[in-house]
Amino acid sequence: MPPVIEFTAPPLPHYITSGLSPLPIGGKHPSRKNIGAFDLLVVVRGCLYVEESGHKYEITEGHALILLPDSYHYSYEGCKEETLHYWTHFQILGEWRVVDEVEYHISHGRHPEGEQGYLSLPPFAVSSYTVALPQFTKLAQPQKMAEAINELNEMNRNIHLASVRLRQQTLFQEVIMLLSASLGADGPSPQSACAERAASYLREHYREPFSAIKLGEAINFHPVYIARCMQKVFGCSPSTYLLRLRIDQSKLLLIQTDLPVERVAEEVGFNLAAYFTASFTRFEGMSPRKYRQRFAWNKP
């Protein structure tokens, strides 16, 4: 079994930065030694081949690996297919250690947390607790994890604002919870599995007109159940999820291409440019043209 990273909170893990990296066939993750920060890798397509401390990991789609800050890691093999992965650097400012997963479960089984320890604390004392993260895992909710890190990336554009930095740290704790929830899980809950399948379908067909019936037929669930599951897992309906996805795709086109706004709207699945502009403004707080002007310096 892969190791478990166990840390004491507070303080909570601190987000540093993140990004999305495509790798061609033969591409490799950078080799590093003692970088001083944890490096979370989440693969959304393809496979990364990374070795750390004598352990070789094949990080395939929907899997995550945490590289340690005081170790040496390198790619022992190039990508065999085009690979896309998110990376996130973070720091644990408090105490942490790496333990064997079997040892972790045994120790926590013998010393269950109970109310008695809480009651023995002095009044107003801050009670610390431990959190465990799997160093290597199949994510219980890979789509939700990818969306959370993607949102962290988007916030980097306004990192100079203190309010944005606070929101980033808050959102990063959701990333930590998603990782922790994957520890020892036999698999996602039925609701999570349904929501993940629906999200995956929508990501593949976001340019097409939305149909709740067609979505239900594609993943073999009733549309009402799909809507209930997506609301629980993603906090929105399938149609709103699709709208957000189209807006995210349009932002890439606005920054990376010179396509007219009307063409951008068409490329991401909007039939009416006016509806695209209104939706974009509602989600982003500015029009598509202003968004392009503001972030033009990011254009490659």
PDB file of C-alpha atoms in Angstrom:
ATOM      1  CA  MET A   1       0.000   0.000   0.000  1.00  0.00           C
ATOM      2  CA  PRO A   2       1.199   3.561  -0.673  1.00  0.00           C
ATOM      3  CA  PRO A   3       2.286   5.732   2.272  1.00  0.00           C
ATOM      4  CA  VAL A   4       0.011   8.129   4.101  1.00  0.00           C
ATOM      5  CA  ILE A   5       0.929  11.731   4.857  1.00  0.00           C
ATOM      6  CA  GLU A   6      -0.406  12.631   8.291  1.00  0.00           C
ATOM      7  CA  PHE A   7      -0.321  16.180   9.632  1.00  0.00           C
ATOM      8  CA  THR A   8      -1.547  18.050  12.685  1.00  0.00           C
ATOM      9  CA  ALA A   9      -3.908  21.003  12.315  1.00  0.00           C
ATOM     10  CA  PRO A  10      -4.035  23.863  12.983  1.00  0.00           C
ATOM     11  CA  PRO A  11      -2.292  25.331  11.095  1.00  0.00           C
ATOM     12  CA  LEU A  12      -3.916  24.183   7.866  1.00  0.00           C
ATOM     13  CA  PRO A  13      -1.916  23.463   4.695  1.00  0.00           C
ATOM     14  CA  HIS A  14      -1.023  26.616   2.782  1.00  0.00           C
ATOM     15  CA  TYR A  15      -1.550  26.953  -0.982  1.00  0.00           C
ATOM     16  CA  ILE A  16       1.397  28.415  -2.906  1.00  0.00           C
ATOM     17  CA  THR A  17       0.706  28.140  -6.636  1.00  0.00           C
ATOM     18  CA  SER A  18      -0.649  25.781  -9.288  1.00  0.00           C
ATOM     19  CA  GLY A  19      -0.883  25.254 -13.019  1.00  0.00           C
ATOM     20  CA  LEU A  20      -1.959  23.028 -15.883  1.00  0.00           C
ATOM     21  CA  SER A  21       0.782  21.317 -17.906  1.00  0.00           C
ATOM     22  CA  PRO A  22       0.404  19.439 -21.195  1.00  0.00           C
ATOM     23  CA  LEU A  23       3.149  16.957 -22.088  1.00  0.00           C
ATOM     24  CA  PRO A  24       3.758  15.464 -25.538  1.00  0.00           C
ATOM     25  CA  ILE A  25       4.682  11.861 -26.208  1.00  0.00           C
ATOM     26  CA  GLY A  26       8.108  11.387 -24.639  1.00  0.00           C
ATOM     27  CA  GLY A  27       7.621  14.338 -22.291  1.00  0.00           C
ATOM     28  CA  LYS A  28       8.635  14.064 -18.643  1.00  0.00           C
ATOM     29  CA  HIS A  29       7.782  15.690 -15.341  1.00  0.00           C
ATOM     30  CA  PRO A  30      10.749  17.780 -14.091  1.00  0.00           C
ATOM     31  CA  SER A  31      13.331  16.117 -11.847  1.00  0.00           C
ATOM     32  CA  ARG A  32      13.726  17.902  -8.505  1.00  0.00           C
ATOM     33  CA  LYS A  33      15.432  17.393  -5.161  1.00  0.00           C
ATOM     34  CA  ASN A  34      14.484  18.966  -1.830  1.00  0.00           C
ATOM     35  CA  ILE A  35      12.245  21.637  -3.365  1.00  0.00           C
ATOM     36  CA  GLY A  36      10.895  22.630   0.043  1.00  0.00           C
ATOM     37  CA  ALA A  37       7.217  22.287  -0.877  1.00  0.00           C
ATOM     38  CA  PHE A  38       4.735  19.516  -1.495  1.00  0.00           C
ATOM     39  CA  ASP A  39       3.846  18.963  -5.151  1.00  0.00           C
ATOM     40  CA  LEU A  40       0.392  17.537  -5.876  1.00  0.00           C
ATOM     41  CA  LEU A  41       0.024  16.002  -9.350  1.00  0.00           C
ATOM     42  CA  VAL A  42      -3.463  15.265 -10.704  1.00  0.00           C
ATOM     43  CA  VAL A  43      -3.618  13.619 -14.136  1.00  0.00           C
ATOM     44  CA  VAL A  44      -6.686  14.327 -16.267  1.00  0.00           C
ATOM     45  CA  ARG A  45      -5.476  12.618 -19.445  1.00  0.00           C
ATOM     46  CA  GLY A  46      -2.677  10.183 -20.241  1.00  0.00           C
ATOM     47  CA  CYS A  47      -0.106   8.952 -17.720  1.00  0.00           C
ATOM     48  CA  LEU A  48       2.921  10.262 -15.808  1.00  0.00           C
ATOM     49  CA  TYR A  49       5.746   7.953 -14.739  1.00  0.00           C
ATOM     50  CA  VAL A  50       7.370   9.311 -11.575  1.00  0.00           C
ATOM     51  CA  GLU A  51       9.739   7.719  -9.074  1.00  0.00           C
ATOM     52  CA  GLU A  52      10.382   8.987  -5.554  1.00  0.00           C
ATOM     53  CA  SER A  53      12.373   7.313  -2.757  1.00  0.00           C
ATOM     54  CA  GLY A  54      12.514   4.024  -4.630  1.00  0.00           C
ATOM     55  CA  HIS A  55       8.768   3.911  -5.336  1.00  0.00           C
ATOM     56  CA  LYS A  56       7.638   3.987  -8.964  1.00  0.00           C
ATOM     57  CA  TYR A  57       4.217   5.487  -9.667  1.00  0.00           C
ATOM     58  CA  GLU A  58       2.118   5.343 -12.834  1.00  0.00           C
ATOM     59  CA  ILE A  59      -0.244   8.278 -12.420  1.00  0.00           C
ATOM     60  CA  THR A  60      -3.085   7.665 -14.835  1.00  0.00           C
ATOM     61  CA  GLU A  61      -6.276   9.620 -15.483  1.00  0.00           C
ATOM     62  CA  GLY A  62      -8.216  10.274 -12.284  1.00  0.00           C
ATOM     63  CA  HIS A  63      -5.239   9.546 -10.018  1.00  0.00           C
ATOM     64  CA  ALA A  64      -3.185  11.858  -7.799  1.00  0.00           C
ATOM     65  CA  LEU A  65       0.318  11.732  -6.337  1.00  0.00           C
ATOM     66  CA  ILE A  66       1.830  13.969  -3.656  1.00  0.00           C
ATOM     67  CA  LEU A  67       5.603  14.447  -3.995  1.00  0.00           C
ATOM     68  CA  LEU A  68       7.379  15.202  -0.743  1.00  0.00           C
ATOM     69  CA  PRO A  69       9.316  18.448  -0.104  1.00  0.00           C
ATOM     70  CA  ASP A  70      12.453  16.736   1.209  1.00  0.00           C
ATOM     71  CA  SER A  71      12.838  13.940  -1.361  1.00  0.00           C
ATOM     72  CA  TYR A  72      14.238  13.421  -4.835  1.00  0.00           C
ATOM     73  CA  HIS A  73      11.767  12.673  -7.610  1.00  0.00           C
ATOM     74  CA  TYR A  74      12.181  12.188 -11.343  1.00  0.00           C
ATOM     75  CA  SER A  75      10.442  10.708 -14.376  1.00  0.00           C
ATOM     76  CA  TYR A  76      11.728   7.211 -14.958  1.00  0.00           C
ATOM     77  CA  GLU A  77       9.977   7.036 -18.317  1.00  0.00           C
ATOM     78  CA  GLY A  78       8.599   9.438 -20.903  1.00  0.00           C
ATOM     79  CA  CYS A  79       4.881   9.781 -21.579  1.00  0.00           C
ATOM     80  CA  LYS A  80       3.583   7.157 -24.004  1.00  0.00           C
ATOM     81  CA  GLU A  81       0.682   9.384 -25.039  1.00  0.00           C
ATOM     82  CA  GLU A  82      -0.199  13.052 -24.855  1.00  0.00           C
ATOM     83  CA  THR A  83      -0.685  13.779 -21.166  1.00  0.00           C
ATOM     84  CA  LEU A  84      -2.393  16.606 -19.330  1.00  0.00           C
ATOM     85  CA  HIS A  85      -2.008  17.161 -15.608  1.00  0.00           C
ATOM     86  CA  TYR A  86      -2.559  19.758 -12.918  1.00  0.00           C
ATOM     87  CA  TRP A  87       0.207  20.513 -10.443  1.00  0.00           C
ATOM     88  CA  THR A  88      -0.168  22.297  -7.121  1.00  0.00           C
ATOM     89  CA  HIS A  89       2.562  23.404  -4.747  1.00  0.00           C
ATOM     90  CA  PHE A  90       1.611  23.724  -1.098  1.00  0.00           C
ATOM     91  CA  GLN A  91       3.224  23.838   2.305  1.00  0.00           C
ATOM     92  CA  ILE A  92       2.342  22.221   5.618  1.00  0.00           C
ATOM     93  CA  LEU A  93       3.523  24.652   8.272  1.00  0.00           C
ATOM     94  CA  GLY A  94       2.801  22.396  11.241  1.00  0.00           C
ATOM     95  CA  GLU A  95       3.995  18.897  12.097  1.00  0.00           C
ATOM     96  CA  TRP A  96       3.691  16.136   9.515  1.00  0.00           C
ATOM     97  CA  ARG A  97       5.030  12.634   8.939  1.00  0.00           C
ATOM     98  CA  VAL A  98       4.814   9.806   6.423  1.00  0.00           C
ATOM     99  CA  VAL A  99       3.477   6.483   7.701  1.00  0.00           C
ATOM    100  CA  ASP A 100       2.528   3.165   6.157  1.00  0.00           C
ATOM    101  CA  GLU A 101      -1.194   2.990   5.383  1.00  0.00           C
ATOM    102  CA  VAL A 102      -1.614  -0.257   7.335  1.00  0.00           C
ATOM    103  CA  GLU A 103       0.129   1.303  10.342  1.00  0.00           C
ATOM    104  CA  TYR A 104      -2.095   4.357  10.042  1.00  0.00           C
ATOM    105  CA  HIS A 105      -5.322   2.348  10.095  1.00  0.00           C
ATOM    106  CA  ILE A 106      -4.127   0.135  12.948  1.00  0.00           C
ATOM    107  CA  SER A 107      -3.027   3.039  15.128  1.00  0.00           C
ATOM    108  CA  HIS A 108      -6.239   4.962  14.547  1.00  0.00           C
ATOM    109  CA  GLY A 109      -8.295   1.868  15.169  1.00  0.00           C
ATOM    110  CA  ARG A 110      -6.675   1.369  18.551  1.00  0.00           C
ATOM    111  CA  HIS A 111      -7.015   4.986  19.578  1.00  0.00           C
ATOM    112  CA  PRO A 112     -10.391   6.197  18.369  1.00  0.00           C
ATOM    113  CA  GLU A 113     -11.211   9.794  18.897  1.00  0.00           C
ATOM    114  CA  GLY A 114     -13.885  10.329  21.528  1.00  0.00           C
ATOM    115  CA  GLU A 115     -15.620  12.992  23.502  1.00  0.00           C
ATOM    116  CA  GLN A 116     -13.664  12.397  26.694  1.00  0.00           C
ATOM    117  CA  GLY A 117     -10.485  14.002  25.335  1.00  0.00           C
ATOM    118  CA  TYR A 118     -12.466  17.010  24.206  1.00  0.00           C
ATOM    119  CA  LEU A 119     -14.110  17.455  27.584  1.00  0.00           C
ATOM    120  CA  SER A 120     -10.757  17.411  29.376  1.00  0.00           C
ATOM    121  CA  LEU A 121      -9.533  20.505  27.524  1.00  0.00           C
ATOM    122  CA  PRO A 122      -9.345  23.837  29.332  1.00  0.00           C
ATOM    123  CA  PRO A 123     -12.086  26.347  28.446  1.00  0.00           C
ATOM    124  CA  PHE A 124     -11.536  28.094  25.093  1.00  0.00           C
ATOM    125  CA  ALA A 125      -8.524  25.902  24.292  1.00  0.00           C
ATOM    126  CA  VAL A 126      -7.784  25.226  20.625  1.00  0.00           C
ATOM    127  CA  SER A 127      -8.031  21.501  19.989  1.00  0.00           C
ATOM    128  CA  SER A 128      -5.617  20.125  17.407  1.00  0.00           C
ATOM    129  CA  TYR A 129      -6.469  17.160  15.221  1.00  0.00           C
ATOM    130  CA  THR A 130      -4.772  15.000  12.633  1.00  0.00           C
ATOM    131  CA  VAL A 131      -5.557  14.803   8.932  1.00  0.00           C
ATOM    132  CA  ALA A 132      -4.365  12.002   6.685  1.00  0.00           C
ATOM    133  CA  LEU A 133      -3.704  12.264   2.948  1.00  0.00           C
ATOM    134  CA  PRO A 134      -2.927   9.321   0.664  1.00  0.00           C
ATOM    135  CA  GLN A 135       0.371   9.943  -1.093  1.00  0.00           C
ATOM    136  CA  PHE A 136      -0.912   8.091  -4.151  1.00  0.00           C
ATOM    137  CA  THR A 137      -4.606   7.475  -4.808  1.00  0.00           C
ATOM    138  CA  LYS A 138      -7.430   7.029  -7.247  1.00  0.00           C
ATOM    139  CA  LEU A 139      -9.543  10.101  -6.603  1.00  0.00           C
ATOM    140  CA  ALA A 140     -13.084   9.541  -5.427  1.00  0.00           C
ATOM    141  CA  GLN A 141     -14.206  12.681  -7.296  1.00  0.00           C
ATOM    142  CA  PRO A 142     -11.659  13.446 -10.044  1.00  0.00           C
ATOM    143  CA  GLN A 143     -13.825  15.952 -11.927  1.00  0.00           C
ATOM    144  CA  LYS A 144     -14.497  17.954  -8.792  1.00  0.00           C
ATOM    145  CA  MET A 145     -10.787  17.921  -7.948  1.00  0.00           C
ATOM    146  CA  ALA A 146      -9.863  19.147 -11.447  1.00  0.00           C
ATOM    147  CA  GLU A 147     -12.435  21.934 -11.235  1.00  0.00           C
ATOM    148  CA  ALA A 148     -11.166  23.077  -7.840  1.00  0.00           C
ATOM    149  CA  ILE A 149      -7.560  23.296  -9.031  1.00  0.00           C
ATOM    150  CA  ASN A 150      -8.641  24.973 -12.262  1.00  0.00           C
ATOM    151  CA  GLU A 151     -10.447  27.616 -10.202  1.00  0.00           C
ATOM    152  CA  LEU A 152      -7.275  28.110  -8.141  1.00  0.00           C
ATOM    153  CA  ASN A 153      -5.420  28.707 -11.408  1.00  0.00           C
ATOM    154  CA  GLU A 154      -7.984  31.277 -12.533  1.00  0.00           C
ATOM    155  CA  MET A 155      -7.645  33.162  -9.251  1.00  0.00           C
ATOM    156  CA  ASN A 156      -3.912  33.574  -9.874  1.00  0.00           C
ATOM    157  CA  ARG A 157      -4.786  36.293 -12.384  1.00  0.00           C
ATOM    158  CA  ASN A 158      -5.929  38.496  -9.498  1.00  0.00           C
ATOM    159  CA  ILE A 159      -3.476  37.297  -6.868  1.00  0.00           C
ATOM    160  CA  HIS A 160      -2.576  40.900  -6.060  1.00  0.00           C
ATOM    161  CA  LEU A 161      -5.964  41.266  -4.321  1.00  0.00           C
ATOM    162  CA  ALA A 162      -6.023  40.207  -0.668  1.00  0.00           C
ATOM    163  CA  SER A 163      -9.627  39.007  -0.962  1.00  0.00           C
ATOM    164  CA  VAL A 164      -8.643  36.657  -3.790  1.00  0.00           C
ATOM    165  CA  ARG A 165      -5.729  35.234  -1.813  1.00  0.00           C
ATOM    166  CA  LEU A 166      -8.088  34.478   1.076  1.00  0.00           C
ATOM    167  CA  ARG A 167     -10.559  32.770  -1.280  1.00  0.00           C
ATOM    168  CA  GLN A 168      -7.703  30.707  -2.730  1.00  0.00           C
ATOM    169  CA  GLN A 169      -6.683  29.414   0.680  1.00  0.00           C
ATOM    170  CA  THR A 170     -10.298  28.578   1.481  1.00  0.00           C
ATOM    171  CA  LEU A 171     -10.773  26.725  -1.811  1.00  0.00           C
ATOM    172  CA  PHE A 172      -7.494  24.853  -1.314  1.00  0.00           C
ATOM    173  CA  GLN A 173      -8.894  23.319   1.864  1.00  0.00           C
ATOM    174  CA  GLU A 174     -11.544  21.712  -0.356  1.00  0.00           C
ATOM    175  CA  VAL A 175      -8.703  20.159  -2.359  1.00  0.00           C
ATOM    176  CA  ILE A 176      -7.282  18.776   0.890  1.00  0.00           C
ATOM    177  CA  MET A 177     -10.691  17.357   1.864  1.00  0.00           C
ATOM    178  CA  LEU A 178     -11.113  15.707  -1.541  1.00  0.00           C
ATOM    179  CA  LEU A 179      -7.705  14.067  -1.120  1.00  0.00           C
ATOM    180  CA  SER A 180      -8.454  12.945   2.414  1.00  0.00           C
ATOM    181  CA  ALA A 181     -11.811  11.512   1.332  1.00  0.00           C
ATOM    182  CA  SER A 182      -9.999   9.283  -1.159  1.00  0.00           C
ATOM    183  CA  LEU A 183      -7.962   7.566   1.563  1.00  0.00           C
ATOM    184  CA  GLY A 184      -9.014   3.955   1.932  1.00  0.00           C
ATOM    185  CA  ALA A 185     -12.208   4.542  -0.020  1.00  0.00           C
ATOM    186  CA  ASP A 186     -13.509   1.489  -1.827  1.00  0.00           C
ATOM    187  CA  GLY A 187     -14.937   3.788  -4.438  1.00  0.00           C
ATOM    188  CA  PRO A 188     -17.117   6.860  -4.824  1.00  0.00           C
ATOM    189  CA  SER A 189     -20.640   6.894  -3.451  1.00  0.00           C
ATOM    190  CA  PRO A 190     -23.450   6.194  -5.947  1.00  0.00           C
ATOM    191  CA  GLN A 191     -24.320   9.905  -5.979  1.00  0.00           C
ATOM    192  CA  SER A 192     -20.701  10.922  -6.620  1.00  0.00           C
ATOM    193  CA  ALA A 193     -20.325   8.289  -9.331  1.00  0.00           C
ATOM    194  CA  CYS A 194     -23.449   9.552 -11.096  1.00  0.00           C
ATOM    195  CA  ALA A 195     -22.371  13.199 -10.840  1.00  0.00           C
ATOM    196  CA  GLU A 196     -18.853  12.387 -12.064  1.00  0.00           C
ATOM    197  CA  ARG A 197     -20.193  10.468 -15.074  1.00  0.00           C
ATOM    198  CA  ALA A 198     -22.537  13.316 -15.929  1.00  0.00           C
ATOM    199  CA  ALA A 199     -19.741  15.877 -15.607  1.00  0.00           C
ATOM    200  CA  SER A 200     -17.456  13.771 -17.792  1.00  0.00           C
ATOM    201  CA  TYR A 201     -20.128  13.501 -20.475  1.00  0.00           C
ATOM    202  CA  LEU A 202     -20.787  17.240 -20.416  1.00  0.00           C
ATOM    203  CA  ARG A 203     -17.072  18.010 -20.711  1.00  0.00           C
ATOM    204  CA  GLU A 204     -16.868  15.827 -23.822  1.00  0.00           C
ATOM    205  CA  HIS A 205     -20.024  17.259 -25.404  1.00  0.00           C
ATOM    206  CA  TYR A 206     -20.050  20.862 -24.165  1.00  0.00           C
ATOM    207  CA  ARG A 207     -20.362  22.255 -27.722  1.00  0.00           C
ATOM    208  CA  GLU A 208     -23.612  20.379 -28.283  1.00  0.00           C
ATOM    209  CA  PRO A 209     -27.099  21.666 -27.307  1.00  0.00           C
ATOM    210  CA  PHE A 210     -28.013  20.590 -23.786  1.00  0.00           C
ATOM    211  CA  SER A 211     -30.681  17.934 -23.320  1.00  0.00           C
ATOM    212  CA  ALA A 212     -31.422  16.442 -19.916  1.00  0.00           C
ATOM    213  CA  ILE A 213     -33.045  13.451 -21.599  1.00  0.00           C
ATOM    214  CA  LYS A 214     -30.048  12.839 -23.843  1.00  0.00           C
ATOM    215  CA  LEU A 215     -27.708  13.133 -20.856  1.00  0.00           C
ATOM    216  CA  GLY A 216     -29.771  10.598 -18.947  1.00  0.00           C
ATOM    217  CA  GLU A 217     -29.755   8.160 -21.854  1.00  0.00           C
ATOM    218  CA  ALA A 218     -25.993   8.546 -22.313  1.00  0.00           C
ATOM    219  CA  ILE A 219     -25.079   7.624 -18.719  1.00  0.00           C
ATOM    220  CA  ASN A 220     -28.142   5.463 -17.970  1.00  0.00           C
ATOM    221  CA  PHE A 221     -29.589   7.501 -15.105  1.00  0.00           C
ATOM    222  CA  HIS A 222     -32.903   9.353 -14.776  1.00  0.00           C
ATOM    223  CA  PRO A 223     -32.510  13.109 -15.442  1.00  0.00           C
ATOM    224  CA  VAL A 224     -34.084  14.009 -12.082  1.00  0.00           C
ATOM    225  CA  TYR A 225     -31.608  11.771 -10.225  1.00  0.00           C
ATOM    226  CA  ILE A 226     -28.702  13.239 -12.229  1.00  0.00           C
ATOM    227  CA  ALA A 227     -29.778  16.764 -11.312  1.00  0.00           C
ATOM    228  CA  ARG A 228     -30.039  15.805  -7.638  1.00  0.00           C
ATOM    229  CA  CYS A 229     -26.589  14.199  -7.647  1.00  0.00           C
ATOM    230  CA  MET A 230     -24.898  17.100  -9.443  1.00  0.00           C
ATOM    231  CA  GLN A 231     -26.492  19.579  -7.061  1.00  0.00           C
ATOM    232  CA  LYS A 232     -25.094  17.613  -4.123  1.00  0.00           C
ATOM    233  CA  VAL A 233     -21.586  17.087  -5.546  1.00  0.00           C
ATOM    234  CA  PHE A 234     -21.010  20.228  -7.648  1.00  0.00           C
ATOM    235  CA  GLY A 235     -23.546  22.584  -6.106  1.00  0.00           C
ATOM    236  CA  CYS A 236     -25.374  23.253  -9.362  1.00  0.00           C
ATOM    237  CA  SER A 237     -27.684  21.724 -11.954  1.00  0.00           C
ATOM    238  CA  PRO A 238     -26.353  19.996 -15.102  1.00  0.00           C
ATOM    239  CA  SER A 239     -27.342  22.988 -17.245  1.00  0.00           C
ATOM    240  CA  THR A 240     -25.510  25.430 -14.954  1.00  0.00           C
ATOM    241  CA  TYR A 241     -22.490  23.126 -14.865  1.00  0.00           C
ATOM    242  CA  LEU A 242     -22.472  23.141 -18.670  1.00  0.00           C
ATOM    243  CA  LEU A 243     -22.793  26.920 -18.759  1.00  0.00           C
ATOM    244  CA  ARG A 244     -19.811  27.338 -16.423  1.00  0.00           C
ATOM    245  CA  LEU A 245     -17.827  24.888 -18.511  1.00  0.00           C
ATOM    246  CA  ARG A 246     -18.557  26.816 -21.702  1.00  0.00           C
ATOM    247  CA  ILE A 247     -17.528  30.061 -20.027  1.00  0.00           C
ATOM    248  CA  ASP A 248     -14.232  28.487 -18.883  1.00  0.00           C
ATOM    249  CA  GLN A 249     -13.527  27.252 -22.417  1.00  0.00           C
ATOM    250  CA  SER A 250     -14.364  30.658 -23.861  1.00  0.00           C
ATOM    251  CA  LYS A 251     -11.828  32.340 -21.553  1.00  0.00           C
ATOM    252  CA  LEU A 252      -9.077  30.206 -23.046  1.00  0.00           C
ATOM    253  CA  LEU A 253     -10.104  31.161 -26.577  1.00  0.00           C
ATOM    254  CA  LEU A 254     -10.362  34.845 -25.688  1.00  0.00           C
ATOM    255  CA  ILE A 255      -6.801  34.869 -24.353  1.00  0.00           C
ATOM    256  CA  GLN A 256      -5.103  32.419 -26.704  1.00  0.00           C
ATOM    257  CA  THR A 257      -6.713  33.354 -30.042  1.00  0.00           C
ATOM    258  CA  ASP A 258      -7.779  36.377 -32.064  1.00  0.00           C
ATOM    259  CA  LEU A 259     -11.195  34.945 -32.864  1.00  0.00           C
ATOM    260  CA  PRO A 260     -14.034  37.501 -32.786  1.00  0.00           C
ATOM    261  CA  VAL A 261     -16.290  37.261 -29.737  1.00  0.00           C
ATOM    262  CA  GLU A 262     -19.140  36.021 -31.929  1.00  0.00           C
ATOM    263  CA  ARG A 263     -16.964  33.154 -33.179  1.00  0.00           C
ATOM    264  CA  VAL A 264     -15.790  32.337 -29.646  1.00  0.00           C
ATOM    265  CA  ALA A 265     -19.419  32.055 -28.594  1.00  0.00           C
ATOM    266  CA  GLU A 266     -20.093  29.671 -31.457  1.00  0.00           C
ATOM    267  CA  GLU A 267     -17.007  27.563 -30.733  1.00  0.00           C
ATOM    268  CA  VAL A 268     -18.061  26.854 -27.149  1.00  0.00           C
ATOM    269  CA  GLY A 269     -21.678  26.027 -27.911  1.00  0.00           C
ATOM    270  CA  PHE A 270     -23.646  29.287 -27.719  1.00  0.00           C
ATOM    271  CA  ASN A 271     -26.171  29.854 -30.492  1.00  0.00           C
ATOM    272  CA  LEU A 272     -26.578  33.549 -29.710  1.00  0.00           C
ATOM    273  CA  ALA A 273     -23.619  35.855 -29.154  1.00  0.00           C
ATOM    274  CA  ALA A 274     -25.784  38.189 -27.047  1.00  0.00           C
ATOM    275  CA  TYR A 275     -26.635  35.351 -24.645  1.00  0.00           C
ATOM    276  CA  PHE A 276     -22.956  34.425 -24.458  1.00  0.00           C
ATOM    277  CA  THR A 277     -21.984  38.003 -23.586  1.00  0.00           C
ATOM    278  CA  ALA A 278     -24.716  38.262 -20.946  1.00  0.00           C
ATOM    279  CA  SER A 279     -23.762  34.903 -19.398  1.00  0.00           C
ATOM    280  CA  PHE A 280     -20.045  35.705 -19.455  1.00  0.00           C
ATOM    281  CA  THR A 281     -20.630  39.070 -17.802  1.00  0.00           C
ATOM    282  CA  ARG A 282     -22.799  37.475 -15.106  1.00  0.00           C
ATOM    283  CA  PHE A 283     -20.147  34.888 -14.225  1.00  0.00           C
ATOM    284  CA  GLU A 284     -16.973  36.965 -14.658  1.00  0.00           C
ATOM    285  CA  GLY A 285     -18.147  40.466 -13.776  1.00  0.00           C
ATOM    286  CA  MET A 286     -16.962  41.885 -17.110  1.00  0.00           C
ATOM    287  CA  SER A 287     -17.737  41.481 -20.799  1.00  0.00           C
ATOM    288  CA  PRO A 288     -15.747  39.068 -23.015  1.00  0.00           C
ATOM    289  CA  ARG A 289     -14.058  42.001 -24.763  1.00  0.00           C
ATOM    290  CA  LYS A 290     -12.979  43.571 -21.479  1.00  0.00           C
ATOM    291  CA  TYR A 291     -11.729  40.184 -20.278  1.00  0.00           C
ATOM    292  CA  ARG A 292      -9.610  39.847 -23.420  1.00  0.00           C
ATOM    293  CA  GLN A 293      -8.216  43.364 -23.023  1.00  0.00           C
ATOM    294  CA  ARG A 294      -7.422  42.857 -19.353  1.00  0.00           C
ATOM    295  CA  PHE A 295      -5.520  39.600 -19.825  1.00  0.00           C
ATOM    296  CA  ALA A 296      -4.013  40.263 -23.239  1.00  0.00           C
ATOM    297  CA  TRP A 297      -0.534  40.214 -21.686  1.00  0.00           C
ATOM    298  CA  ASN A 298      -1.049  36.521 -20.909  1.00  0.00           C
ATOM    299  CA  LYS A 299      -1.489  35.672 -24.560  1.00  0.00           C
ATOM    300  CA  PRO A 300       1.357  33.418 -25.800  1.00  0.00           C
TER     301      PRO A 300
END
